[in-house]
mmCIF file of C-alpha atoms in Angstrom:
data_model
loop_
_atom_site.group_PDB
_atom_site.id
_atom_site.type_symbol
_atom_site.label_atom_id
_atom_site.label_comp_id
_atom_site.label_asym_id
_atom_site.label_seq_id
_atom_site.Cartn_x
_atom_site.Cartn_y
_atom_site.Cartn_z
ATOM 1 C CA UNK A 1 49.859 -25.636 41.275
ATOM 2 C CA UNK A 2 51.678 -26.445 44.626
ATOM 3 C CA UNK A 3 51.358 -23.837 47.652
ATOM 4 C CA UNK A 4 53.676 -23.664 50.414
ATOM 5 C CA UNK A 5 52.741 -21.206 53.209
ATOM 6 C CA UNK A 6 55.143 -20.437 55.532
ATOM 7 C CA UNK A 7 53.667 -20.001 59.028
ATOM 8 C CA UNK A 8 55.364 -17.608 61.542
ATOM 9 C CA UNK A 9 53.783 -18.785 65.260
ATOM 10 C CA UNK A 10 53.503 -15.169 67.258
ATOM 11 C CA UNK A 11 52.563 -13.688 70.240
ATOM 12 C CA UNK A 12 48.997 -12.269 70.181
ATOM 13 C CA UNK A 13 49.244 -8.151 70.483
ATOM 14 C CA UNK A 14 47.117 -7.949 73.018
ATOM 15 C CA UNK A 15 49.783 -10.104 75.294
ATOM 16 C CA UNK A 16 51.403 -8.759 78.162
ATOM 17 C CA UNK A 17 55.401 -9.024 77.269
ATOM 18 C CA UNK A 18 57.812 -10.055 79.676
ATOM 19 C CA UNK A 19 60.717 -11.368 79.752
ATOM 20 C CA UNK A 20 62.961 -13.639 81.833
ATOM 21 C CA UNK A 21 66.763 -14.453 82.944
ATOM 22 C CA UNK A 22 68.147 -10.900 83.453
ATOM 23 C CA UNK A 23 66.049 -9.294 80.231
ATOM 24 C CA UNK A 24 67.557 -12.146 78.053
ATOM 25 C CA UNK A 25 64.532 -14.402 77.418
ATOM 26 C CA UNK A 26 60.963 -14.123 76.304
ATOM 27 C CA UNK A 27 58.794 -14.711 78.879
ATOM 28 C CA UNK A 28 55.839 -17.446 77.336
ATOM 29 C CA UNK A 29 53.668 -17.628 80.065
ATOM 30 C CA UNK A 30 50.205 -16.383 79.901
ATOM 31 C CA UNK A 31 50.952 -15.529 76.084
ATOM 32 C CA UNK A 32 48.265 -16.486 73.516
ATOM 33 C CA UNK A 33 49.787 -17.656 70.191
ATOM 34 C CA UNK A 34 48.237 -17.286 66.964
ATOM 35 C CA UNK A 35 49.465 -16.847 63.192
ATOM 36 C CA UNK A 36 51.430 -14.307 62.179
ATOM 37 C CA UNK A 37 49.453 -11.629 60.489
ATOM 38 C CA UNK A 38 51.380 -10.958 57.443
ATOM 39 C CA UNK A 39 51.203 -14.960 57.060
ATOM 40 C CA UNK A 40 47.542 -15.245 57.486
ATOM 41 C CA UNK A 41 47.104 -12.908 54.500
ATOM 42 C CA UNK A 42 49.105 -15.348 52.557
ATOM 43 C CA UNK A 43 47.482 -17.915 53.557
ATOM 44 C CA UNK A 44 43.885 -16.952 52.593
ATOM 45 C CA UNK A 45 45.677 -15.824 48.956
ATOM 46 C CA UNK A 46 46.416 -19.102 48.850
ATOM 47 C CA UNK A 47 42.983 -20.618 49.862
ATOM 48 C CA UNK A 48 41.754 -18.552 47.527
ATOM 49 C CA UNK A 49 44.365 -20.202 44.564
ATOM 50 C CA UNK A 50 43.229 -23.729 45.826
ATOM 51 C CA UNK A 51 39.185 -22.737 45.280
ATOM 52 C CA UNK A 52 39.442 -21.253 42.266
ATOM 53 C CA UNK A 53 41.986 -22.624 40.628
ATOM 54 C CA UNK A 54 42.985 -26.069 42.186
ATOM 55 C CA UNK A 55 45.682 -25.530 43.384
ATOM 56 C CA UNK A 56 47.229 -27.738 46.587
ATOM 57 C CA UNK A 57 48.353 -25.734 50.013
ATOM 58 C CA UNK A 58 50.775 -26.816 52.193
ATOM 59 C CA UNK A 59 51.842 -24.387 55.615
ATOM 60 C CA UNK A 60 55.357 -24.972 56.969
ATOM 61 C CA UNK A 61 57.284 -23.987 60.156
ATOM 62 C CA UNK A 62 60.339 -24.204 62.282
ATOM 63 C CA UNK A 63 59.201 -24.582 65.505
ATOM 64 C CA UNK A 64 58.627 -27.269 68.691
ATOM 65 C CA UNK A 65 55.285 -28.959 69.214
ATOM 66 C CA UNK A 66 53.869 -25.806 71.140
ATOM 67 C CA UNK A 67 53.635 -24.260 67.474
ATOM 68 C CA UNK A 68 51.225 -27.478 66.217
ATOM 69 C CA UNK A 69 48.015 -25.656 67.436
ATOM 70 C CA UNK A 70 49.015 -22.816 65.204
ATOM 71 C CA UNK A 71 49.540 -25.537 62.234
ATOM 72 C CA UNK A 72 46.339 -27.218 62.941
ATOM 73 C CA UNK A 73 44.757 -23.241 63.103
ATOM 74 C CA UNK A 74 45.523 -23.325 59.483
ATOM 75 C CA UNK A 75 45.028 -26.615 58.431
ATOM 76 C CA UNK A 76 41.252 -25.511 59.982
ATOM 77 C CA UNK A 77 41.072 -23.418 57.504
ATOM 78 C CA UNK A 78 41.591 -24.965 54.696
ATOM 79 C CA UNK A 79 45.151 -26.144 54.302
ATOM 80 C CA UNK A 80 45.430 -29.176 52.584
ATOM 81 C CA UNK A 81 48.602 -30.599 54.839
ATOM 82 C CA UNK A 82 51.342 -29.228 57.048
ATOM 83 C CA UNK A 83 55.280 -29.554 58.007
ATOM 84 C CA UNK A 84 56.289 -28.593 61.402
ATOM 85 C CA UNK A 85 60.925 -28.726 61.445
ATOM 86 C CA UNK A 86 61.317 -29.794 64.485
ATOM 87 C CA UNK A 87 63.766 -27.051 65.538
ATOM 88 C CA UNK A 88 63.711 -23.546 67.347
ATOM 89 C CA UNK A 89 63.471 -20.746 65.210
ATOM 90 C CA UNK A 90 66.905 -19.513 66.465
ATOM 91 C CA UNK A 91 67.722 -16.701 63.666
ATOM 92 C CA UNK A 92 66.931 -15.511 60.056
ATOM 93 C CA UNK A 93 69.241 -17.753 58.247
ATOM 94 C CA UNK A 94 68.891 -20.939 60.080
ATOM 95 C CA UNK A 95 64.799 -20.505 59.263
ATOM 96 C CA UNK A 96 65.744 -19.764 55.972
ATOM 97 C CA UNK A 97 67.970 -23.090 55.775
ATOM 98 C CA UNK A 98 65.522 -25.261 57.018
ATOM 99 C CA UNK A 99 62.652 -23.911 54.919
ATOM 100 C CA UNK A 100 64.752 -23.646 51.767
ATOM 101 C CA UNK A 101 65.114 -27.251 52.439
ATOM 102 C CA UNK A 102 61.541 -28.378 52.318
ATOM 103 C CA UNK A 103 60.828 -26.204 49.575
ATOM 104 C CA UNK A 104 63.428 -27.884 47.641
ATOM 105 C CA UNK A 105 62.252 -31.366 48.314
ATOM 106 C CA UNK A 106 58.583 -30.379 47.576
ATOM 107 C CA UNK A 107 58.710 -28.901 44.453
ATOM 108 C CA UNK A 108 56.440 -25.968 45.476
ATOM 109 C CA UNK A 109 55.758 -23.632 41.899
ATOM 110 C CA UNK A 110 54.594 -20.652 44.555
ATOM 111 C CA UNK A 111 56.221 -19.987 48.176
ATOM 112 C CA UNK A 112 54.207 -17.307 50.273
ATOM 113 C CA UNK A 113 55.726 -15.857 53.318
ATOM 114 C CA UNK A 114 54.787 -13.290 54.813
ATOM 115 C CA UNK A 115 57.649 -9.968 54.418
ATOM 116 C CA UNK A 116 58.185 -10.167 58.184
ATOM 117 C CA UNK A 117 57.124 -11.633 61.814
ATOM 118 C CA UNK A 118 54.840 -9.671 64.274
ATOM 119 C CA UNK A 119 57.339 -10.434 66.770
ATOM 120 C CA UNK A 120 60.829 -9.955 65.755
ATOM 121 C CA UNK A 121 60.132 -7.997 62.855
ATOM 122 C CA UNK A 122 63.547 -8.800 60.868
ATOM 123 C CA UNK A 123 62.151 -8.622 57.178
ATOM 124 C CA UNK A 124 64.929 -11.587 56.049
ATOM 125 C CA UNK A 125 63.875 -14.834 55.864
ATOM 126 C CA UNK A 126 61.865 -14.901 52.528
ATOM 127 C CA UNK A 127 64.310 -12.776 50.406
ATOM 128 C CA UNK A 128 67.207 -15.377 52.270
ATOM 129 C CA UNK A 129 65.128 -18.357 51.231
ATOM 130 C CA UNK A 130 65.423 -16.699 47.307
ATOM 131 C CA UNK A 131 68.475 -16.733 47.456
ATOM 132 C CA UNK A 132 69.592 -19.902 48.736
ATOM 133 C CA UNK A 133 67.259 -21.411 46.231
ATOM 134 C CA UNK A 134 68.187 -19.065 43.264
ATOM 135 C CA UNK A 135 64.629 -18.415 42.918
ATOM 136 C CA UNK A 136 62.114 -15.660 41.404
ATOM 137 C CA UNK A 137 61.311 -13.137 44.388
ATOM 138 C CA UNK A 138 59.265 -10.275 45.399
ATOM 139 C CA UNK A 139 59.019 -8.761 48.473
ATOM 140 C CA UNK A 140 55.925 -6.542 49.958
ATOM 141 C CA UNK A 141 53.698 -8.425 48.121
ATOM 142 C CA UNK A 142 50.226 -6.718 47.678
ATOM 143 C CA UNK A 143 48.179 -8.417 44.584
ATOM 144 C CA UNK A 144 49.625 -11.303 42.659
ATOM 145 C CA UNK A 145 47.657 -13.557 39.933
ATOM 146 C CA UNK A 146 48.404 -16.895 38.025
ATOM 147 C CA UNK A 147 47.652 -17.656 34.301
ATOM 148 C CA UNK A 148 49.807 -21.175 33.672
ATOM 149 C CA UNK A 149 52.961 -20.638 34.878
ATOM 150 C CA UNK A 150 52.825 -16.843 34.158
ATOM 151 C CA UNK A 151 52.392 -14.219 37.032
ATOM 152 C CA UNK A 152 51.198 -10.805 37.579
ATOM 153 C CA UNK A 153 51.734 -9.196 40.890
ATOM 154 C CA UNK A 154 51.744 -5.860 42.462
ATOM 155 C CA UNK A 155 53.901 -4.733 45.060
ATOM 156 C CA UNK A 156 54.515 -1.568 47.576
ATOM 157 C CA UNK A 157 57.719 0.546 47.031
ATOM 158 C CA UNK A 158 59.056 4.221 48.160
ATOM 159 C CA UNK A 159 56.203 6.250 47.040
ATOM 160 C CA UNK A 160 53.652 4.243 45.260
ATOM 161 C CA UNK A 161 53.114 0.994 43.852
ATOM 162 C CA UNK A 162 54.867 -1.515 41.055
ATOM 163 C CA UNK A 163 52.800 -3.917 38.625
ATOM 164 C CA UNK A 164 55.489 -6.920 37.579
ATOM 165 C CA UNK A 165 55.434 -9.681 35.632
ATOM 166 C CA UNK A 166 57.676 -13.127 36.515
ATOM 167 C CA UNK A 167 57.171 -16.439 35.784
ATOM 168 C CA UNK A 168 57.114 -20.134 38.715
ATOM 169 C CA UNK A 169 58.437 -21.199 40.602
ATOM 170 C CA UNK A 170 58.110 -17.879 42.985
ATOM 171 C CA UNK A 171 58.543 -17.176 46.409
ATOM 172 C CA UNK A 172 57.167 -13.543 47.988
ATOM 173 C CA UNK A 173 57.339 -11.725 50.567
ATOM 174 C CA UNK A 174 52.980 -11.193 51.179
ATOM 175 C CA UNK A 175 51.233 -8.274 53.311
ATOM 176 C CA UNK A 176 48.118 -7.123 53.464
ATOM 177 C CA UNK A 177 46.443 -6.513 49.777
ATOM 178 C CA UNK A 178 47.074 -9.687 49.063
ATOM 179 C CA UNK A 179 43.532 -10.227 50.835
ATOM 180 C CA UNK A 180 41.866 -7.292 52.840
ATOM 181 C CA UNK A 181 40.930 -8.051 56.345
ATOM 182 C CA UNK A 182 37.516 -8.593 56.252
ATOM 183 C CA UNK A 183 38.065 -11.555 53.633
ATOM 184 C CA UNK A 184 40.196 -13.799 56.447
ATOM 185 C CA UNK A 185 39.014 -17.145 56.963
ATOM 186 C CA UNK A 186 37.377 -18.247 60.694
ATOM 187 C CA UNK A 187 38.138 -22.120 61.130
ATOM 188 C CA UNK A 188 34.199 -22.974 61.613
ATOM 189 C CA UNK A 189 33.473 -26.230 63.351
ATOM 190 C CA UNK A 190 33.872 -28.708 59.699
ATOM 191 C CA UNK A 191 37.369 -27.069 59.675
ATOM 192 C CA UNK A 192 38.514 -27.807 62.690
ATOM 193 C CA UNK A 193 37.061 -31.285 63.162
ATOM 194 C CA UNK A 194 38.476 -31.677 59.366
ATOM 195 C CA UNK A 195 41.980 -30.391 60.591
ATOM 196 C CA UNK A 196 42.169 -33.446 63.072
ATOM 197 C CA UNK A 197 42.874 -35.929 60.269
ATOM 198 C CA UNK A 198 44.806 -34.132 57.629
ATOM 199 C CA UNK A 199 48.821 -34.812 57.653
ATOM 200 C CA UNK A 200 50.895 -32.998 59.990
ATOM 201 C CA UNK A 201 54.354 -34.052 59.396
ATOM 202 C CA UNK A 202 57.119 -33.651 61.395
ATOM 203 C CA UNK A 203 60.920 -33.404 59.806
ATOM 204 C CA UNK A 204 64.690 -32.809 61.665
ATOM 205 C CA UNK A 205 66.379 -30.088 60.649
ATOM 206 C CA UNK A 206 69.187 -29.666 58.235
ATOM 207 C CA UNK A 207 72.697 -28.536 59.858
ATOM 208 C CA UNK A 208 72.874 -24.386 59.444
ATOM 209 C CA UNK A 209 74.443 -22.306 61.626
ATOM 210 C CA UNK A 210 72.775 -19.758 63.858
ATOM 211 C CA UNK A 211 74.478 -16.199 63.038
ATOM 212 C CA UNK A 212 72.682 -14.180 65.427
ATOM 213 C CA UNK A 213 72.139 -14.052 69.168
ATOM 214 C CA UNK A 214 69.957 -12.120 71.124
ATOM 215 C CA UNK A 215 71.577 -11.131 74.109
ATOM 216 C CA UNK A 216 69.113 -8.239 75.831
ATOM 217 C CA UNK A 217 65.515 -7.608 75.748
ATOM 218 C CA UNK A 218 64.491 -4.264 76.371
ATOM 219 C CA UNK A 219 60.848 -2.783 76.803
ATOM 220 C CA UNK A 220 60.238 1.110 75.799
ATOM 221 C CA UNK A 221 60.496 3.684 78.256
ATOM 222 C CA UNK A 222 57.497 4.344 80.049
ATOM 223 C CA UNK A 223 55.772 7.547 79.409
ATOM 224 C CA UNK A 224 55.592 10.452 81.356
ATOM 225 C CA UNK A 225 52.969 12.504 82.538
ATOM 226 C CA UNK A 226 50.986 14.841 80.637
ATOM 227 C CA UNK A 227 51.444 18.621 81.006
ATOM 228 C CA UNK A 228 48.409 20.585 79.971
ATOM 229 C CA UNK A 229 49.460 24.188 79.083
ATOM 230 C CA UNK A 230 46.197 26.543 79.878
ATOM 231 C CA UNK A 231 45.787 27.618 75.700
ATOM 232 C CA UNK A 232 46.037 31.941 76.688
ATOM 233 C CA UNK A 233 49.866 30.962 78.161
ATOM 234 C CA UNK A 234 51.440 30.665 74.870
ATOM 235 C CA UNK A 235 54.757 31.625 76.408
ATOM 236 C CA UNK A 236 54.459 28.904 78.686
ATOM 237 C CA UNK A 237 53.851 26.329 75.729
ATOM 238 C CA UNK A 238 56.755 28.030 74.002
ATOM 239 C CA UNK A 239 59.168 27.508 76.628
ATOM 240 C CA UNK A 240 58.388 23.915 77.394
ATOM 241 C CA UNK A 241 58.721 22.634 74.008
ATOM 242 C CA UNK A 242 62.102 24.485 74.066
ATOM 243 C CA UNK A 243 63.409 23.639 76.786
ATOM 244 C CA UNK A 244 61.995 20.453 78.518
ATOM 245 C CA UNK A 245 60.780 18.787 74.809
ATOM 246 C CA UNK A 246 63.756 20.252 72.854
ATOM 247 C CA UNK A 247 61.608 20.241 69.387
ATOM 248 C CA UNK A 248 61.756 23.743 68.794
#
């Protein structure tokens, strides 16, 4: 079975956000990179897939050489190769396009992305890549298993949780369930001297427009001081979150 993770490179949470050029840029300096979390998830799935079952794992992204450390990250732990489109991730659909693209020319049976980036949080690009492809999808992947070319897999909807059954070539959308956290890989020191010498390959991307702009960045309001109502002054409380909260 052939593996293709696709790799989102994100800021760490812990970053201090900024951003540049009147609001309209994100500000990179000082920000630590590492793999998108939804991603990583999928990509110790598929770790798992390649121990138990054989199965070959390659990780993919659209990005400029400031996203190979991310690549080599994964390759570290245990990826067997990796693909780096030379391009900036500019919107949904031109990701899509360019990873649609590889996928096609690699003959991957299962695609694992995770259902959305930490950082722009648009929830599009797998279900996209599904259907430029015409391919099997599910999206908030949870639990999925392979017998052949048969697959059971679990995923979250409104309310609860659905148990289907599809067949490869299959591309989800993963999250967490797919492995808890405590079963994520930590490149040790064989990974990462391993990682040096596996294949990162670098391909230009395909023509696809860019549909999307983003023209303003804007941070949430601050908030505002705390107002501690004495717990006897009920009338007090009552007339704050009338009139100053407006919940009531």
């Amino acid at each position: 079975m052939k593996i293709l993770v696709c790799i989102s490179h994100v800021p760490d949470t812990t970053s201090k956000i900024n951003f540049t050029n009147g609001d309209s840029e994100f500000d990179t300096n000082g920000v630590q990179y590492v793999i998108n979390p939804n991603d990583e998830f999928g990509l110790t799935r598929a770790i798992w897939f390649q121990e138990q079952q054989g199965a070959t794992v390659t990780v993919v992204n659209v990005g400029g050489p400031d996203t190979e450390p991310t690549l080599r990250k994964a390759l570290a732990i245990g990826a067997n190769e990796a693909i780096r489109v030379n391009a900036n991730p500019t919107d949904g659909f031109f990701v899509a396009k360019q990873l649609a693209e590889v996928i096609k020319n690699g003959g991957y049976d299962l695609v694992i992305a995770g259902k959305e980036s930490l950082d722009y949080n648009g929830g599009m690009v797998p279900g996209m890549i599904a259907g430029i492809l015409g391919s099997n999808f599910l999206n908030s992947c949870t639990a999925i298993t392979v017998d052949g070319n048969n697959v059971k897999a679990v995923r979250e909807i409104d309310g609860g949780k659905e148990t289907v059954s599809t067949t490869l070539p299959l591309i989800i959308g993963g999250q967490k369930g797919l492995v808890e956290e405590k079963d994520l890989r930590i490149p040790n020191m064989r990974g990462i001297m391993t990682a040096r010498t596996k294949a990162l390959t670098i391909l230009e991307p395909v023509d696809a427009p860019a549909n999307t702009k983003a023209v303003k960045f804007e941070k949430p309001a601050p908030k505002s001081a705390v107002k501690l109502v004495s717990a006897d002054n009920l009338d007090e409380l009552i007339n704050l979150l009338h009139n100053e909260a407006k919940v009531i």
